[in-house]
Short mmCIF file of C-alpha atoms in Angstrom, two decimals:
data_model
loop_
_atom_site.label_atom_id
_atom_site.label_comp_id
_atom_site.label_asym_id
_atom_site.label_seq_id
_atom_site.Cartn_x
_atom_site.Cartn_y
_atom_site.Cartn_z
CA MET A 14 78.68 -93.54 134.58
CA GLU A 15 76.05 -91.55 136.47
CA PHE A 16 73.32 -89.29 135.05
CA ASP A 17 70.51 -87.47 136.86
CA LEU A 18 67.45 -88.42 134.79
CA GLU A 19 64.74 -88.18 137.47
CA SER A 20 63.30 -85.03 135.90
CA GLN A 21 63.12 -86.58 132.43
CA PRO A 22 60.09 -88.45 130.99
CA GLU A 23 59.86 -92.19 131.62
CA ILE A 24 60.59 -93.13 128.02
CA VAL A 25 63.81 -91.06 128.10
CA GLN A 26 64.83 -92.79 131.31
CA THR A 27 64.17 -96.20 129.77
CA ILE A 28 66.18 -95.44 126.62
CA ALA A 29 69.00 -94.00 128.69
CA GLY A 30 69.00 -97.14 130.85
CA TYR A 31 69.40 -99.37 127.81
CA ALA A 32 72.14 -97.10 126.47
CA ILE A 33 74.05 -97.29 129.74
CA GLN A 34 73.71 -101.08 129.81
CA GLY A 35 75.01 -101.26 126.23
CA TYR A 36 77.95 -99.01 127.06
CA GLU A 37 78.89 -101.06 130.12
CA LEU A 38 78.57 -104.31 128.14
CA ALA A 39 80.77 -102.96 125.31
CA LEU A 40 83.33 -101.75 127.85
CA THR A 41 83.36 -105.17 129.48
CA TRP A 42 83.91 -106.87 126.11
CA LEU A 43 86.74 -104.51 125.20
CA LEU A 44 88.60 -105.28 128.44
CA SER A 45 87.99 -109.02 128.48
CA PRO A 46 90.45 -111.56 126.94
CA ALA A 47 87.53 -113.99 126.55
CA ALA A 48 85.60 -111.39 124.54
CA TRP A 49 88.61 -110.74 122.28
CA SER A 50 89.00 -114.44 121.61
CA GLN A 51 85.32 -114.66 120.72
CA PHE A 52 85.65 -111.72 118.34
CA GLY A 53 88.53 -113.54 116.70
CA LEU A 54 86.49 -116.71 116.36
CA LEU A 55 83.67 -114.73 114.76
CA ILE A 56 86.04 -113.33 112.16
CA VAL A 57 87.54 -116.75 111.50
CA ALA A 58 84.08 -118.32 111.19
CA TYR A 59 82.96 -115.66 108.74
CA LEU A 60 86.10 -115.94 106.60
CA ALA A 61 85.78 -119.72 106.56
CA ALA A 62 82.16 -119.39 105.48
CA VAL A 63 83.18 -117.03 102.67
CA LEU A 64 85.83 -119.46 101.39
CA VAL A 65 83.52 -122.48 101.54
CA THR A 66 80.69 -120.56 99.88
CA ARG A 67 82.89 -119.47 96.98
CA ARG A 68 83.81 -123.10 96.27
CA LEU A 69 80.52 -124.76 97.13
CA ARG A 70 77.97 -122.39 95.61
CA PRO A 71 78.94 -122.83 91.90
CA THR A 72 78.93 -126.62 92.36
CA LEU A 73 75.50 -126.58 93.97
CA ALA A 74 74.17 -124.19 91.30
CA ASN A 75 75.29 -126.58 88.52
CA LEU A 76 73.93 -129.56 90.40
CA LEU A 77 70.53 -127.99 90.97
CA ASP A 78 70.18 -126.49 87.47
CA PRO A 79 67.43 -128.54 85.72
CA GLY A 80 67.93 -126.92 82.33
CA GLU A 81 64.73 -126.61 80.31
CA SER A 82 63.00 -129.58 81.94
CA ASP A 83 59.62 -128.94 83.54
CA SER A 84 59.14 -132.16 85.49
CA ILE A 85 58.25 -132.31 89.18
CA ILE A 86 61.87 -133.08 90.09
CA ALA A 87 63.06 -130.13 87.98
CA GLN A 88 60.63 -127.81 89.72
CA ALA A 89 61.85 -129.08 93.11
CA ARG A 90 65.48 -128.43 92.08
CA ARG A 91 64.60 -124.87 90.99
CA PHE A 92 62.86 -124.31 94.32
CA VAL A 93 65.92 -125.45 96.30
CA ALA A 94 68.32 -123.48 94.06
CA GLN A 95 66.67 -120.17 94.90
CA PHE A 96 67.83 -120.53 98.53
CA LEU A 97 71.53 -120.47 97.61
CA PRO A 98 71.90 -116.79 98.80
CA LEU A 99 71.37 -118.13 102.36
CA LEU A 100 74.45 -120.33 102.10
CA LEU A 101 76.95 -117.73 103.39
CA PRO A 102 75.09 -116.54 106.55
CA LEU A 103 73.99 -120.08 107.46
CA LEU A 104 77.51 -121.48 107.09
CA ALA A 105 78.84 -118.59 109.20
CA TYR A 106 76.17 -119.42 111.83
CA ALA A 107 77.16 -123.09 111.80
CA PHE A 108 80.90 -122.40 112.08
CA THR A 109 80.22 -119.90 114.86
CA GLY A 110 78.24 -122.55 116.73
CA ILE A 111 81.23 -124.88 116.58
CA GLY A 112 83.47 -122.11 117.89
CA GLU A 113 81.01 -121.31 120.67
CA SER A 114 81.30 -124.80 122.16
CA VAL A 115 85.09 -124.44 122.20
CA VAL A 116 85.01 -120.98 123.83
CA ARG A 117 82.52 -121.99 126.51
CA SER A 118 84.65 -125.01 127.42
CA ILE A 119 87.70 -122.74 127.88
CA PHE A 120 86.32 -119.48 129.32
CA ASP A 121 82.89 -120.59 130.51
CA SER A 122 81.51 -117.55 128.64
CA GLY A 123 80.09 -117.04 125.17
CA ALA A 124 78.13 -113.78 125.18
CA VAL A 125 80.05 -112.21 122.30
CA ILE A 126 79.90 -115.26 120.08
CA ALA A 127 76.19 -115.72 120.86
CA PHE A 128 75.68 -112.12 119.71
CA GLY A 129 77.55 -112.96 116.50
CA LYS A 130 75.30 -115.95 115.87
CA ARG A 131 72.24 -113.72 116.19
CA VAL A 132 73.79 -111.22 113.76
CA PHE A 133 74.31 -113.98 111.19
CA LEU A 134 70.65 -114.99 111.59
CA PHE A 135 69.70 -111.36 110.94
CA LEU A 136 71.81 -111.39 107.75
CA ALA A 137 70.07 -114.62 106.68
CA ALA A 138 66.64 -113.05 107.24
CA ARG A 139 67.63 -109.98 105.24
CA ALA A 140 68.94 -112.13 102.37
CA LEU A 141 65.73 -114.15 102.41
CA VAL A 142 63.58 -111.03 102.02
CA ARG A 143 65.88 -109.27 99.55
CA ASP A 144 66.93 -112.09 97.21
CA ILE A 145 64.52 -115.02 97.59
CA ILE A 146 60.99 -113.85 98.31
CA HIS A 147 59.32 -112.40 95.21
CA ASP A 148 55.66 -112.38 96.19
CA PRO A 149 54.73 -108.70 96.84
CA PHE A 150 52.73 -109.42 100.00
CA LEU A 151 55.32 -111.75 101.53
CA LYS A 152 58.11 -109.33 100.63
CA LEU A 153 56.23 -106.52 102.39
CA LEU A 154 55.61 -108.74 105.42
CA GLY A 155 59.26 -109.78 105.52
CA ARG A 156 60.55 -106.21 105.18
CA PHE A 157 58.40 -104.76 107.96
CA VAL A 158 58.00 -107.79 110.26
CA LEU A 159 60.65 -110.49 109.80
CA VAL A 160 63.68 -108.21 109.38
CA PRO A 161 62.79 -105.92 112.35
CA ILE A 162 62.15 -108.96 114.59
CA ALA A 163 65.50 -110.45 113.52
CA ALA A 164 67.23 -107.12 114.28
CA ILE A 165 65.62 -106.92 117.74
CA TYR A 166 66.62 -110.54 118.38
CA ALA A 167 70.20 -109.80 117.31
CA LEU A 168 70.35 -106.96 119.87
CA GLY A 169 69.07 -109.34 122.58
CA LEU A 170 65.92 -107.29 123.24
CA LEU A 171 63.33 -109.73 121.90
CA ASP A 172 62.50 -111.29 125.28
CA THR A 173 62.16 -107.87 126.92
CA LEU A 174 59.90 -106.58 124.14
CA SER A 175 57.83 -109.77 124.24
CA ALA A 176 57.32 -109.48 128.01
CA THR A 177 56.29 -105.83 127.70
CA LEU A 178 53.75 -106.60 124.97
CA THR A 179 52.38 -109.53 126.98
CA GLU A 180 51.86 -107.38 130.09
CA THR A 181 50.05 -104.62 128.17
CA VAL A 182 46.35 -105.56 127.98
CA VAL A 183 43.55 -103.91 126.00
CA GLY A 184 39.86 -104.79 126.05
CA VAL A 185 36.85 -104.75 123.76
CA GLY A 186 33.71 -105.25 125.84
CA ASN A 187 34.12 -108.47 127.82
CA ILE A 188 36.97 -109.67 125.62
CA ARG A 189 40.49 -108.69 126.70
CA PHE A 190 43.68 -109.03 124.65
CA SER A 191 47.33 -108.44 125.33
CA LEU A 192 49.28 -106.49 122.73
CA MET A 193 51.33 -109.66 122.13
CA THR A 194 48.13 -111.50 121.21
CA ILE A 195 47.21 -108.78 118.72
CA VAL A 196 50.69 -108.74 117.16
CA ARG A 197 50.75 -112.52 116.98
CA GLY A 198 47.27 -112.53 115.46
CA VAL A 199 48.15 -109.94 112.81
CA ILE A 200 51.27 -111.82 111.76
CA ALA A 201 49.69 -115.29 111.87
CA GLY A 202 46.49 -114.03 110.23
CA SER A 203 48.43 -112.46 107.37
CA LEU A 204 50.38 -115.66 106.75
CA LEU A 205 47.36 -117.95 107.13
CA PHE A 206 45.12 -116.01 104.77
CA TRP A 207 47.92 -115.58 102.23
CA LEU A 208 48.50 -119.33 102.41
CA GLY A 209 44.74 -119.87 102.07
CA GLN A 210 44.57 -117.64 99.01
CA TRP A 211 47.58 -119.36 97.44
CA SER A 212 46.30 -122.88 98.10
CA ASN A 213 42.84 -121.91 96.86
CA LYS A 214 44.35 -120.57 93.62
CA GLN A 215 46.37 -123.76 93.10
CA THR A 216 43.35 -125.96 93.82
CA ALA A 217 41.14 -123.95 91.48
CA THR A 218 43.72 -124.32 88.70
CA ILE A 219 43.86 -128.09 89.16
CA ILE A 220 40.05 -128.44 89.24
CA ALA A 221 39.63 -126.18 86.17
CA GLN A 222 41.84 -128.59 84.21
CA GLN A 223 39.42 -131.49 84.81
CA LYS A 224 37.51 -131.07 81.55
CA GLU A 225 35.54 -134.30 82.02
CA MET A 226 33.65 -132.69 84.91
CA ARG A 227 30.64 -130.49 84.26
CA PRO A 228 31.44 -126.75 84.60
CA SER A 229 28.86 -126.36 87.37
CA ILE A 230 30.44 -129.18 89.39
CA ARG A 231 33.87 -127.61 88.93
CA GLN A 232 32.59 -124.27 90.19
CA LEU A 233 30.86 -125.93 93.15
CA LEU A 234 34.06 -127.76 94.14
CA ILE A 235 36.10 -124.56 93.83
CA LYS A 236 33.67 -122.61 96.04
CA THR A 237 33.43 -125.45 98.59
CA ILE A 238 37.21 -125.77 98.88
CA GLU A 239 37.58 -121.98 99.11
CA PHE A 240 35.07 -121.81 101.97
CA THR A 241 36.71 -124.77 103.75
CA ILE A 242 40.23 -123.34 103.44
CA PHE A 243 39.32 -119.94 104.87
CA ALA A 244 37.13 -121.48 107.59
CA VAL A 245 40.07 -123.62 108.74
CA ALA A 246 42.36 -120.57 108.55
CA PHE A 247 39.95 -118.59 110.74
CA LEU A 248 39.74 -121.38 113.34
CA LEU A 249 43.54 -121.72 113.40
CA LEU A 250 43.88 -117.97 113.85
CA MET A 251 41.46 -117.99 116.80
CA ASN A 252 43.45 -120.84 118.35
CA ILE A 253 46.78 -119.03 117.82
CA MET A 254 45.41 -115.86 119.42
CA GLY A 255 44.05 -117.90 122.33
CA ILE A 256 40.49 -116.70 121.84
CA ASN A 257 37.77 -118.98 123.17
CA LEU A 258 35.18 -119.39 120.43
CA SER A 259 32.40 -119.42 123.03
CA ALA A 260 33.29 -115.77 123.69
CA LEU A 261 32.16 -115.01 120.17
CA ALA A 262 28.67 -116.45 120.77
CA VAL A 263 27.16 -113.01 121.34
CA ILE A 264 28.73 -111.69 118.13
CA GLY A 265 27.48 -114.78 116.27
CA GLY A 266 23.97 -114.16 117.60
CA ALA A 267 24.09 -110.54 116.42
CA ILE A 268 25.21 -111.69 112.99
CA GLY A 269 22.33 -114.18 112.90
CA VAL A 270 19.84 -111.42 113.70
CA GLY A 271 21.42 -109.26 111.00
CA LEU A 272 21.07 -112.06 108.46
CA GLY A 273 17.45 -112.49 109.44
CA PHE A 274 16.59 -108.83 108.90
CA GLY A 275 19.04 -106.53 107.18
CA LEU A 276 21.08 -109.17 105.34
CA GLN A 277 18.31 -111.47 104.16
CA LYS A 278 18.90 -110.55 100.52
CA ILE A 279 22.58 -111.45 100.81
CA ALA A 280 21.68 -114.78 102.44
CA SER A 281 19.08 -115.43 99.73
CA ASN A 282 21.57 -114.70 96.96
CA PHE A 283 24.19 -116.93 98.60
CA ILE A 284 21.78 -119.87 98.87
CA SER A 285 20.59 -119.25 95.30
CA GLY A 286 24.21 -119.37 94.13
CA VAL A 287 24.71 -122.74 95.82
CA ILE A 288 21.51 -124.06 94.17
CA LEU A 289 22.71 -122.85 90.76
CA LEU A 290 26.05 -124.61 91.17
CA VAL A 291 24.41 -127.85 92.37
CA GLU A 292 21.74 -127.99 89.65
CA GLY A 293 24.02 -126.73 86.89
CA GLN A 294 21.24 -124.90 85.03
CA ALA A 295 23.55 -121.96 84.37
CA THR A 296 27.31 -121.84 84.74
CA VAL A 297 30.37 -119.95 83.57
CA GLY A 298 30.53 -119.79 79.77
CA ASP A 299 26.77 -120.02 79.18
CA TYR A 300 24.93 -117.37 77.17
CA VAL A 301 21.74 -116.53 79.09
CA GLU A 302 18.86 -114.10 78.79
CA LEU A 303 16.77 -113.14 81.80
CA ASP A 304 13.18 -111.94 82.01
CA GLY A 305 14.38 -108.44 82.79
CA GLY A 306 16.15 -108.20 79.45
CA GLU A 307 19.69 -108.83 80.73
CA ALA A 308 21.61 -111.04 78.31
CA GLY A 309 25.25 -112.07 78.00
CA ILE A 310 27.85 -114.71 78.68
CA ILE A 311 28.39 -115.68 82.33
CA VAL A 312 32.06 -114.87 82.94
CA LYS A 313 32.09 -115.21 86.74
CA MET A 314 29.85 -116.54 89.50
CA THR A 315 30.39 -115.16 92.99
CA ALA A 316 28.67 -115.88 96.28
CA ARG A 317 26.29 -112.96 95.71
CA ALA A 318 25.83 -112.51 91.97
CA ALA A 319 26.71 -113.65 88.46
CA ILE A 320 28.66 -111.42 86.09
CA LEU A 321 27.31 -111.29 82.52
CA GLU A 322 29.46 -109.89 79.71
CA THR A 323 27.54 -108.58 76.71
CA TYR A 324 28.90 -108.68 73.17
CA ASP A 325 29.39 -104.92 73.27
CA GLY A 326 31.86 -105.28 76.16
CA ARG A 327 29.61 -104.27 79.09
CA TRP A 328 29.43 -106.22 82.34
CA ILE A 329 26.07 -106.78 84.03
CA VAL A 330 25.89 -107.85 87.69
CA VAL A 331 22.83 -110.07 88.16
CA PRO A 332 21.91 -111.26 91.69
CA ASN A 333 21.83 -115.05 91.98
CA GLU A 334 18.25 -114.87 93.21
CA ASP A 335 17.10 -113.66 89.79
CA PHE A 336 18.21 -116.96 88.24
CA ILE A 337 15.92 -118.82 90.64
CA THR A 338 12.83 -116.60 90.80
CA THR A 339 12.57 -115.45 87.17
CA ARG A 340 12.48 -117.09 83.76
CA VAL A 341 15.96 -117.68 82.32
CA VAL A 342 16.70 -118.67 78.71
CA ASN A 343 19.99 -120.56 78.41
CA TYR A 344 21.29 -120.65 74.83
CA SER A 345 24.42 -122.58 75.73
CA ASP A 346 23.20 -125.45 77.89
CA SER A 347 25.38 -128.52 77.52
CA GLY A 348 24.34 -130.72 74.59
CA SER A 349 21.78 -128.30 73.13
CA ALA A 350 21.72 -126.58 69.72
CA ASN A 351 19.92 -123.42 68.65
CA ARG A 352 17.68 -122.88 65.64
CA TYR A 353 17.74 -119.72 63.55
CA GLU A 354 16.12 -118.67 60.30
CA ALA A 355 17.09 -116.43 57.41
CA PRO A 356 14.22 -114.87 55.40
CA PHE A 357 14.47 -113.97 51.69
CA SER A 358 12.23 -113.41 48.65
CA VAL A 359 12.24 -114.36 44.96
CA SER A 360 10.40 -112.78 42.06
CA TYR A 361 7.04 -114.04 40.79
CA ASP A 362 8.71 -115.23 37.59
CA THR A 363 10.57 -117.96 39.50
CA ASP A 364 9.69 -121.64 39.48
CA ILE A 365 9.30 -121.83 43.25
CA ASN A 366 9.35 -125.65 43.25
CA THR A 367 13.12 -125.57 42.64
CA VAL A 368 13.94 -123.01 45.32
CA PRO A 369 13.91 -125.21 48.49
CA ALA A 370 16.40 -127.78 47.13
CA ILE A 371 18.79 -125.06 45.91
CA ILE A 372 18.77 -123.14 49.16
CA GLU A 373 18.96 -126.20 51.45
CA ALA A 374 21.98 -127.52 49.55
CA ALA A 375 23.72 -124.13 49.73
CA VAL A 376 23.10 -123.62 53.45
CA ALA A 377 24.25 -127.18 54.24
CA THR A 378 27.75 -126.26 52.99
CA HIS A 379 28.29 -123.94 55.98
CA PRO A 380 30.72 -125.70 58.34
CA ASP A 381 28.78 -124.77 61.50
CA VAL A 382 25.30 -125.73 60.26
CA LEU A 383 24.22 -129.07 61.79
CA ASP A 384 22.45 -132.06 60.32
CA GLU A 385 21.11 -132.98 63.77
CA PRO A 386 18.55 -132.52 65.17
CA TYR A 387 17.36 -131.32 61.72
CA PRO A 388 19.12 -130.37 58.47
CA PRO A 389 18.46 -126.98 56.80
CA ASP A 390 14.77 -126.60 55.91
CA CYS A 391 13.56 -124.03 53.34
CA GLU A 392 9.86 -123.12 53.73
CA LEU A 393 7.41 -121.03 51.72
CA ARG A 394 6.09 -118.32 53.98
CA GLY A 395 3.72 -116.29 51.79
CA PHE A 396 3.11 -114.12 48.74
CA GLY A 397 4.27 -110.58 49.30
CA ASP A 398 3.64 -107.35 47.47
CA SER A 399 6.91 -107.52 45.53
CA GLY A 400 7.85 -111.21 45.59
CA ILE A 401 7.37 -114.67 47.04
CA ASP A 402 8.58 -114.93 50.65
CA PHE A 403 10.73 -117.85 51.83
CA ALA A 404 12.74 -118.60 54.97
CA VAL A 405 15.38 -121.23 55.64
CA GLU A 406 15.67 -122.71 59.14
CA PHE A 407 19.02 -124.08 60.30
CA TRP A 408 20.57 -125.42 63.52
CA VAL A 409 23.95 -124.47 65.02
CA ASN A 410 25.84 -124.94 68.29
CA GLY A 411 26.29 -121.40 69.51
CA VAL A 412 24.73 -117.97 69.68
CA ASP A 413 24.19 -115.88 66.55
CA ASP A 414 26.03 -112.83 67.87
CA GLY A 415 29.49 -111.66 68.85
CA PRO A 416 32.13 -113.69 67.01
CA ASN A 417 29.47 -115.90 65.38
CA LYS A 418 27.51 -114.39 62.48
CA TYR A 419 25.56 -117.44 61.35
CA THR A 420 22.57 -115.60 59.82
CA SER A 421 24.84 -113.23 57.93
CA ASP A 422 26.86 -116.14 56.52
CA VAL A 423 23.69 -117.99 55.50
CA LEU A 424 22.30 -114.91 53.73
CA PHE A 425 25.52 -114.67 51.72
CA LEU A 426 25.12 -118.33 50.74
CA ILE A 427 21.49 -117.70 49.70
CA TRP A 428 22.45 -114.67 47.60
CA ASN A 429 25.19 -116.56 45.77
CA ALA A 430 22.99 -119.63 45.23
CA LEU A 431 20.16 -117.54 43.75
CA LYS A 432 22.57 -115.66 41.47
CA ASP A 433 24.17 -118.91 40.29
CA ASN A 434 20.72 -120.25 39.31
CA ASP A 435 19.54 -117.00 37.64
CA ILE A 436 16.82 -116.45 40.22
CA THR A 437 15.90 -112.81 40.65
CA ILE A 438 15.62 -111.26 44.08
CA PRO A 439 12.78 -108.73 43.80
CA TYR A 440 12.68 -105.18 44.93
CA PRO A 441 9.54 -103.04 45.44
CA HIS A 442 7.66 -101.93 42.28
CA ARG A 443 4.85 -99.42 42.24
CA THR A 444 2.29 -99.06 39.40
CA ILE A 445 0.58 -95.70 39.10
CA GLU A 446 -2.75 -95.53 37.26
CA VAL A 447 -4.03 -92.15 36.14
CA SER A 448 -7.77 -91.81 35.53
CA GLY A 449 -9.33 -89.07 33.50
CA GLU A 450 -7.91 -86.89 30.74
CA LEU A 451 -4.44 -85.53 31.12
CA ARG A 452 -4.30 -81.78 30.81
CA THR A 453 -1.25 -79.95 29.63
CA ARG A 454 -0.38 -76.46 30.76
CA PRO A 455 -0.41 -73.92 27.91
CA GLU A 456 2.96 -72.51 27.00
#
C-alpha cells in the first residue's frame, strides 16, 4: 500500500505510518495459520477464565466474608475481598500465558497471543479503577493515567512513546529535564504525596487516641511526623526524577535570603508554634484570652497560627508569635480551676449573720462547684443604698460561658435559698421630703 504523504505535515506522516504498519500487521495475522491458532487459544483461555470465575468467585466471596466482625483479620479479609473483580482478567491472563508457551514451541511465534495478554492486563486495570478504587484522587489518577498507559501498552506503543518522551528535553536555567522525567515526577509525586497524606492521617488518628499523653505532646508528635513524612516523600521524588539535590543549592540559598527578609514573620511564627507545642502552655481545647482582646477555644494549631473559636461561632486567626510575645490568660490549663463570684443583696431587715451559711450550703449543691481548692465562700461586701451587699465566691473546672452558665445557675440557687428562708431581696426605694407649705391651685 503506497501513499504520497511528502506534502503533508510531519504529524500526519507519522500517524499514517503507524496506520500502515497496523494494516500490514493485521493482514499478516489474517493470512497466517499461526495467528489463527493464537486467536483460538485466546478465545479458549477467556472462556475457561469465565467458567472458573463463575465457580470460584462465590466460594471466595463466602470464604472472605468476615460478617460483622471488626478484628484485624476481618479487616484484612474485607481488603482482599474487594479485589475479586480482578479475578476474571487475571485468570484469562494466566491461561493465555500457558497457551503462549505451547504456541511458541509449535510455531516459534506468539505475537497475537502476546497482544491478547496485554489486552487482558488493560481489562484488569480498567476493572481496578472502575470497581475497586474508591478514593476520589486515586480514581482520578487511575482514570487519566493508569488506564491510558495500559491502553498504550496493549497496542504495543509504550516503548515508542517512552523513547520519544525521553529524547525530548526541556530546560529551566541550568537544570534540564526530559519530558519522561516530568511525567514520571508528576505520577510519582502524586502517589507519594497522597500516600504521605494518608499515612499522616492514620498516624494522627492513632496518636490522638493516646489520652494519657498531654495534648501539647500529641500535637508536637503529629506535626513532627507530618514534617518527616513529607520530607521523605520530597527526597524520594527528587531521587525518582533523577535530580541532583546539589543543583537545588542556588534555589535553597534564595529561599534562605527570602526567609531572612521577606519571610521573617512566617519563620518567627513557625518557631513560636514549635515552642508552644514543646512547652504546652496553650494547646487545642484550651480557652485563652490574649492581651489584644482575642478570646476563644483553640480548635486548631497550624505551623503559622492558632485558630480560636468564640462562643458566638466566629473563628479568630491568631499568629503563633502573639502567644510568645504578649500576655496570655489560659482558663483551661491542665489541672487548674477557675474562681467566679455571684453578687446579691438582702434587705436591712435581715439578720445578716445567718446569710453566709444559707448561701454557702445552697451553692455547694451545684454539681460543678468544687470543694477544692476552696468551698463556696459568702462574703459581706458593703452597705448599699437599698440593701446589704453580699457576694459568693465559688470554684469550677471550666469557663463561665458557652455551654456552661455557672453564675446563672448559682444566682438561681441564691434566689431560691433566700425565698425559702423568707429573706427579702431589696429593690430601690426613694423618699421624697417636701419643705415649706404646700399650696393648692384654686378651682
